[in-house]
mmCIF file of C-alpha atoms in Angstrom:
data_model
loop_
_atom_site.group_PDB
_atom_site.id
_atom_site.type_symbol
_atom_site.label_atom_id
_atom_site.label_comp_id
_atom_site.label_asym_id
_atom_site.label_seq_id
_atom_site.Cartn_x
_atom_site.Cartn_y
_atom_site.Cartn_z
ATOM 1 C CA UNK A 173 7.209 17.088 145.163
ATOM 2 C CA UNK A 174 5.585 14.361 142.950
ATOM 3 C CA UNK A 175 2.869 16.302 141.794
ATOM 4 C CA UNK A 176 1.660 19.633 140.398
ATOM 5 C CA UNK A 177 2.578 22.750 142.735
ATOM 6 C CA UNK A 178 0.808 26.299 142.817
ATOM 7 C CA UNK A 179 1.864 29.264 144.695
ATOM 8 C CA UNK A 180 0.427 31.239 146.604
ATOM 9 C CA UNK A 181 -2.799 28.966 147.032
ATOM 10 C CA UNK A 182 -4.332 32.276 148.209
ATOM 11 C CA UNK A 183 -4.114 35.757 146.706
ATOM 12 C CA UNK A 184 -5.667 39.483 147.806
ATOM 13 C CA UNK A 185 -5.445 42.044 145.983
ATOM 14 C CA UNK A 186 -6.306 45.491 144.953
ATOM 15 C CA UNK A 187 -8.231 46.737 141.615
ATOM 16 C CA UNK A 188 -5.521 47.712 139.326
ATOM 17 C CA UNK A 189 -2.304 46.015 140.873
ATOM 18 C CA UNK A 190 -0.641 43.616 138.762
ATOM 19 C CA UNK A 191 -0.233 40.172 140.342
ATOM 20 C CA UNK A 192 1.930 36.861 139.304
ATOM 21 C CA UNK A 193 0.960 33.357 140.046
ATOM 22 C CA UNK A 194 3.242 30.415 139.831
ATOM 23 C CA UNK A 195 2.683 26.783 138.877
ATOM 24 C CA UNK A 196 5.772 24.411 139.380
ATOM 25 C CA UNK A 197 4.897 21.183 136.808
ATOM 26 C CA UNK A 198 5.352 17.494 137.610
ATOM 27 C CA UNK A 199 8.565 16.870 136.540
ATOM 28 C CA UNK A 200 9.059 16.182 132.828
ATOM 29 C CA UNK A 201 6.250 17.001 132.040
ATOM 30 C CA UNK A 202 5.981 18.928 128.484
ATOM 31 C CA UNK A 203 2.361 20.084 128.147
ATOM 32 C CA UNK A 204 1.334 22.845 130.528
ATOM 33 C CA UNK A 205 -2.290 24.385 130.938
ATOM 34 C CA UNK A 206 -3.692 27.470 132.438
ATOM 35 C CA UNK A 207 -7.491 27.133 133.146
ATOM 36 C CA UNK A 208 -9.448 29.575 136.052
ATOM 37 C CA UNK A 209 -12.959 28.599 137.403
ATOM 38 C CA UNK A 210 -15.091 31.778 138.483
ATOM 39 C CA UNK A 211 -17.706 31.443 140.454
ATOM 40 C CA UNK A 212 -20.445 29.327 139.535
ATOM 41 C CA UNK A 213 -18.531 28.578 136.165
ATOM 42 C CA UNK A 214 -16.760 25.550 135.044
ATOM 43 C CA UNK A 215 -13.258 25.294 134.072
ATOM 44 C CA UNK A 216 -11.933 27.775 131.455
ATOM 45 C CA UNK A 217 -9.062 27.115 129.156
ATOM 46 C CA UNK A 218 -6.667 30.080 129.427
ATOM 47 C CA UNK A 219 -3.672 29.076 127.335
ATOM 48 C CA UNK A 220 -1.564 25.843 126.728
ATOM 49 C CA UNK A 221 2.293 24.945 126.262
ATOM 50 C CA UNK A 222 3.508 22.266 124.911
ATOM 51 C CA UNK A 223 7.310 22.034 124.468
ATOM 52 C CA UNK A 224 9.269 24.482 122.606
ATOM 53 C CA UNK A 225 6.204 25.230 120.545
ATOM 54 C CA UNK A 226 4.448 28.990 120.460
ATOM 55 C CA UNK A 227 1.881 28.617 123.306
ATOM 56 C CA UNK A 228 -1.918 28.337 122.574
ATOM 57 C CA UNK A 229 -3.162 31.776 123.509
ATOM 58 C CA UNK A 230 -6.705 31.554 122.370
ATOM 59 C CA UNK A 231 -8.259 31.426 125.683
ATOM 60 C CA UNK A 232 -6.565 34.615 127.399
ATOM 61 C CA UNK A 233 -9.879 37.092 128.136
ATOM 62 C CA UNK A 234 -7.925 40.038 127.414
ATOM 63 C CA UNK A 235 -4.710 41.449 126.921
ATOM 64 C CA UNK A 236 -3.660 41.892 130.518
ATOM 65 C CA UNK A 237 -3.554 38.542 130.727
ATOM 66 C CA UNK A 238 0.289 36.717 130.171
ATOM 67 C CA UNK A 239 1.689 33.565 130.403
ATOM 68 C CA UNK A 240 5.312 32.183 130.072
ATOM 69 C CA UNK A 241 6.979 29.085 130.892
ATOM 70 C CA UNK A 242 10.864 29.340 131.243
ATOM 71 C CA UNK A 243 13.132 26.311 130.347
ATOM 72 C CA UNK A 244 10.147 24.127 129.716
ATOM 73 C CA UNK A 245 9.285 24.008 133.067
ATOM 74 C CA UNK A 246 8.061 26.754 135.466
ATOM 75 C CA UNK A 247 5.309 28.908 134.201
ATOM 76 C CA UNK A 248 4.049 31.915 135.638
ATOM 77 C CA UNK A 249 0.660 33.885 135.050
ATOM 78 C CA UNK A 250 0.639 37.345 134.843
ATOM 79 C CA UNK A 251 -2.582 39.905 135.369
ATOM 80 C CA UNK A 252 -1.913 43.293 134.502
ATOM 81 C CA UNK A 253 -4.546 46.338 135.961
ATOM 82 C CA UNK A 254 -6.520 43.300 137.471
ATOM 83 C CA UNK A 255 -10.000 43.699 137.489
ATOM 84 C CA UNK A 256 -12.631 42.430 139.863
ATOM 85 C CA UNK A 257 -14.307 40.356 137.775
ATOM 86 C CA UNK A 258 -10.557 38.668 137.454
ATOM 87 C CA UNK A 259 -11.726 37.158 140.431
ATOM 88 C CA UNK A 260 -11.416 32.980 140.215
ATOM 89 C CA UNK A 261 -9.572 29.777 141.266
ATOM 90 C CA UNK A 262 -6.838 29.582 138.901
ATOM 91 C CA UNK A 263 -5.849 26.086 137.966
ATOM 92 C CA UNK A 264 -2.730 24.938 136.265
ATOM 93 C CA UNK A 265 -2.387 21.417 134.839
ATOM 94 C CA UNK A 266 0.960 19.495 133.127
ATOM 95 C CA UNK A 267 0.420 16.699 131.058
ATOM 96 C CA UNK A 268 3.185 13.786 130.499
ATOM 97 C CA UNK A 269 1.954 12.334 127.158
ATOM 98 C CA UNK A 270 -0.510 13.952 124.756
ATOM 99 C CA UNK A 271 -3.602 12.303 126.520
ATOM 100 C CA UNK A 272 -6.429 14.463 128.457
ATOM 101 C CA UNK A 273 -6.485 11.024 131.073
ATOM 102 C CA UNK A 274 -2.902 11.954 132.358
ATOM 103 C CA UNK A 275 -4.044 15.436 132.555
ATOM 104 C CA UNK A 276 -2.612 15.862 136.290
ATOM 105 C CA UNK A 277 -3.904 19.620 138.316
ATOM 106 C CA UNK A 278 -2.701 21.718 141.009
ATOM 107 C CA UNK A 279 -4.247 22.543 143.997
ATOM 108 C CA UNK A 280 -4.875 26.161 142.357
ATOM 109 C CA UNK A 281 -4.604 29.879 143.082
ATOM 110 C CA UNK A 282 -7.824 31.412 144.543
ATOM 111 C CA UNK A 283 -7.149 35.664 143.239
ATOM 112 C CA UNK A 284 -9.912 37.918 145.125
ATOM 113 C CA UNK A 285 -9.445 41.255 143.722
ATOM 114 C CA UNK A 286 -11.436 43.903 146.388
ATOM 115 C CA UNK B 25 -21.755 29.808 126.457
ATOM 116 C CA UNK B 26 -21.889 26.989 128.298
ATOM 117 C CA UNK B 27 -20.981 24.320 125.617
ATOM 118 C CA UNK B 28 -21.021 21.537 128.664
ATOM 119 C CA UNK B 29 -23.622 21.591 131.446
ATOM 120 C CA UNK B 30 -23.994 20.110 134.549
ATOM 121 C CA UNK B 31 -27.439 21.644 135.408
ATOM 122 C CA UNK B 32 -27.935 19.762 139.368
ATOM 123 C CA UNK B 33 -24.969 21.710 141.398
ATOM 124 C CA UNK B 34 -25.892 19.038 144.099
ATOM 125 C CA UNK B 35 -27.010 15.763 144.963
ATOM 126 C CA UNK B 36 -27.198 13.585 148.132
ATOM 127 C CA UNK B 37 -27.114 9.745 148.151
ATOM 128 C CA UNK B 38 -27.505 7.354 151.129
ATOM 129 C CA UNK B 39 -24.356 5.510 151.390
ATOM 130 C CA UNK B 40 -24.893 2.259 149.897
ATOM 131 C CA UNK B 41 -27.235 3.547 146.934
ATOM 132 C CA UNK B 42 -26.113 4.691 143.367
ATOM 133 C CA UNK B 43 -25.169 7.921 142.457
ATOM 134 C CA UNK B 44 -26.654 9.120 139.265
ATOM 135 C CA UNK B 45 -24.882 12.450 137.838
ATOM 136 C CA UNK B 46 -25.634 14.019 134.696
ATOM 137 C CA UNK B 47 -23.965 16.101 132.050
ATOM 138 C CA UNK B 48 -25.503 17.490 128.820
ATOM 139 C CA UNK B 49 -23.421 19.209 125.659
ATOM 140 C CA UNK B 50 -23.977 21.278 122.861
ATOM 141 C CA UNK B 51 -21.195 20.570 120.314
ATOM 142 C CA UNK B 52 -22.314 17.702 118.126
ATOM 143 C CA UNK B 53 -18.486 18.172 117.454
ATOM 144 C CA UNK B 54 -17.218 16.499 120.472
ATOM 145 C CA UNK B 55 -16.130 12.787 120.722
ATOM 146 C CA UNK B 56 -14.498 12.189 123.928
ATOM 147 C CA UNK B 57 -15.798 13.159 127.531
ATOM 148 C CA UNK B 58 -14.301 12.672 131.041
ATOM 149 C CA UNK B 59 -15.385 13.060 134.231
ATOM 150 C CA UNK B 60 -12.850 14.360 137.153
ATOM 151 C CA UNK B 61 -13.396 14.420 140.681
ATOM 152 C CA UNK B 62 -12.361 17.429 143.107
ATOM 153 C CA UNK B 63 -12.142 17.405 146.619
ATOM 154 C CA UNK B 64 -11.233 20.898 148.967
ATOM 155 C CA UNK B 65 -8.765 22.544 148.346
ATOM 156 C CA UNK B 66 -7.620 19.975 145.850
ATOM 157 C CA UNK B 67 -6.894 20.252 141.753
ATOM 158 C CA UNK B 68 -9.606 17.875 139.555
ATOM 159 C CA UNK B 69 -8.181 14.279 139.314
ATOM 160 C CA UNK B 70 -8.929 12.401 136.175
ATOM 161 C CA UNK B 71 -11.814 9.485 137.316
ATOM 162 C CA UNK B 72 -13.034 8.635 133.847
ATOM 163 C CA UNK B 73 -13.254 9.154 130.340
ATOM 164 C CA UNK B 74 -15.484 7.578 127.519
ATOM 165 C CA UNK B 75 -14.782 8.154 123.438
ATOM 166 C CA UNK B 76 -17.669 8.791 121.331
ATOM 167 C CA UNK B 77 -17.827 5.609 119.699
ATOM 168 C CA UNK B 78 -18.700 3.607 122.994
ATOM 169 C CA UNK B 79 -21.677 4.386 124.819
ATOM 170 C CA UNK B 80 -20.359 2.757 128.162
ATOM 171 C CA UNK B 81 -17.172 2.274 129.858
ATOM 172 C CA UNK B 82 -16.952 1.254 133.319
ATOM 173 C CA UNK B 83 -14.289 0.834 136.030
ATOM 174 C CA UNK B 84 -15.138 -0.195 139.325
ATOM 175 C CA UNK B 85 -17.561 1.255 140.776
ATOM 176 C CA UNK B 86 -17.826 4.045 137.878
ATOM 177 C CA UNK B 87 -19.454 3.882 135.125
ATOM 178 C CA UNK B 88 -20.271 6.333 132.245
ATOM 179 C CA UNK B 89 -22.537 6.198 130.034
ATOM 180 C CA UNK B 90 -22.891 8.341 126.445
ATOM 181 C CA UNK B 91 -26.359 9.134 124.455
ATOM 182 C CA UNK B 92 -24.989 10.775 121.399
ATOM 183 C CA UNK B 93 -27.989 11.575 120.010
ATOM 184 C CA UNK B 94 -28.988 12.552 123.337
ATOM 185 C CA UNK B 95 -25.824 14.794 123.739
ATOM 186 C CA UNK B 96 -26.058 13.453 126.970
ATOM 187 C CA UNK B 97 -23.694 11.611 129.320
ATOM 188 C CA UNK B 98 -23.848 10.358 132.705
ATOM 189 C CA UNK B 99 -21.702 8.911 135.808
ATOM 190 C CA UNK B 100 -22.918 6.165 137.921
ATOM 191 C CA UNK B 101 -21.292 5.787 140.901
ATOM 192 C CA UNK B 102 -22.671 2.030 142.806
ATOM 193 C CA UNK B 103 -22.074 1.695 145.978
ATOM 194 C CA UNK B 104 -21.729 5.057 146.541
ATOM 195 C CA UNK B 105 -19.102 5.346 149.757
ATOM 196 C CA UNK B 106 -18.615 8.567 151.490
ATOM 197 C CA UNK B 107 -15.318 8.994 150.085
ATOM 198 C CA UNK B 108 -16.780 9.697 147.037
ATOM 199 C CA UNK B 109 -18.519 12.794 148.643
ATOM 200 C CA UNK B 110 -16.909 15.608 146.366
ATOM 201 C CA UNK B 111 -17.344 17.479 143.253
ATOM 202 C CA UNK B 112 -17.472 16.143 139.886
ATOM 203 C CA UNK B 113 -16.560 17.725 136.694
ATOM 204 C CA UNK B 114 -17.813 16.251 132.966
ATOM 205 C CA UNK B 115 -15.281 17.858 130.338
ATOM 206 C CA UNK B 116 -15.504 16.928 126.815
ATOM 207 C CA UNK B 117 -13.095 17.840 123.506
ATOM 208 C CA UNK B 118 -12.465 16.478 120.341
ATOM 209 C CA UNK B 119 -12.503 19.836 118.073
ATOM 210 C CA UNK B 120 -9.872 19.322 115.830
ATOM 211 C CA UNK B 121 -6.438 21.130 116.589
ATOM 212 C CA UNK B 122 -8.079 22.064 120.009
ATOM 213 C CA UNK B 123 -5.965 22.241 122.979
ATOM 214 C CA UNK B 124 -8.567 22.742 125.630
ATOM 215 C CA UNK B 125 -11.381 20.841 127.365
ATOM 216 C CA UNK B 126 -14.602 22.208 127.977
ATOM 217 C CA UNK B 127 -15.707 21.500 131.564
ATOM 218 C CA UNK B 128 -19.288 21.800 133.090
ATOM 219 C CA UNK B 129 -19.627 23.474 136.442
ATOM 220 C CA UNK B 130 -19.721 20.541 138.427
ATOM 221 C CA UNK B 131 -21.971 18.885 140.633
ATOM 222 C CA UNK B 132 -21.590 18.286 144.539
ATOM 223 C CA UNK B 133 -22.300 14.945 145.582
ATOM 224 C CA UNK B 134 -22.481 14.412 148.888
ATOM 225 C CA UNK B 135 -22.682 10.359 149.994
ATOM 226 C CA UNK B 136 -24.545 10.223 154.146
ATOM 227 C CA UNK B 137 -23.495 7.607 155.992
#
């Protein structure tokens, strides 16, 4: 597809499962962003790729939070023991040159841990 | 802590009339500011973005405008069309070596025909 693709766009889950989510970027696109909105909260930067470069961690909440992004391309976020308050939209974004105006989003994950 | 706020999570506008949404920061620190635009179900989409030394920038039927001193920005939106009925993020950045955007929690505008 031409633009950014999540999966699944909906997720249920029980405290204390682990659970994966995907974003496929656009195409050749080198930057790659994690953010998650909570309720009544605005966007919050999780981590950030950028090439072959060690990935910008400094937003992860805690350390059951992962992210990788194989071959430059596919990334996945990981949530160990998930939590209820783990509960958000998570957003992933690619970027094609360094610019926040060709920041381009998916459609998101929405995680409801019960 | 909120370091971008979008204090009015709605608004309502008459089609026709100008839409007038706000956004206030904290971080003296930050010199450029966008605004994005997020229907259902949808990721943001960039609308746009001003740098810190303008105080307007306009496209179409957007405008933004930036009080520094203020710490204050603002979207106009004239005619507002219902199309534009969806929810609008202000983000700003500019720490050096920062990777991230700080967003506001958005605002719901809603356009009546």
């Amino acid at each position: 597809g031409a633009g950014v693709s999540q999966s699944p766009s909906n997720k249920v889950t029980e405290k204390g499962k682990d659970v994966e989510l995907r974003c496929d970027p656009i195409s050749g696109h080198t930057a790659l962003y994690w953010y998650r909105q909570s309720l009544g909260q605005g966007l919050e930067f999780l981590i950030y790729f950028q090439g072959n470069s060690a990935p910008d961690k400094s937003g992860l909440p805690s350390d059951r939070f992962s992210a990788e992004r194989t071959g430059g391309s596919v990334s996945t976020l990981t949530i160990q023991r998930t939590q209820q308050e783990d509960s958000a939209v998570y957003l992933c974004a690619t970027v094609l040159i360094q610019g926040w105006d060709t920041q381009y989003f998916g459609p998101g994950t929405r995680l409801t841990v019960l | 802590d909120q370091q971008v706020k979008q204090n009015s999570p709605s608004l309502s506008v008459q089609e026709g009339r100008i839409s007038i949404l706000n956004c206030d920061y904290t971080n003296s620190m930050f010199d450029y500011f966008l605004w994005y635009k997020k229907y259902p179900a949808e990721g943001p989409t960039f609308l746009i973005s001003i740098s810190s030394i303008k105080d307007k920038n306009e496209d179409g039927r957007f405008t933004v405008f930036l009080n520094k001193s203020a710490k204050h920005l603002s979207l106009h939106i004239v005619p507002s069309q219902p199309g534009d009925s969806a929810v609008y993020f202000c983000a700003a950045s500019g720490q050096t070596g920062a990777n991230n955007l700080f967003f506001g929690t958005g605002t719901r505008l809603t356009v009546i025909p």
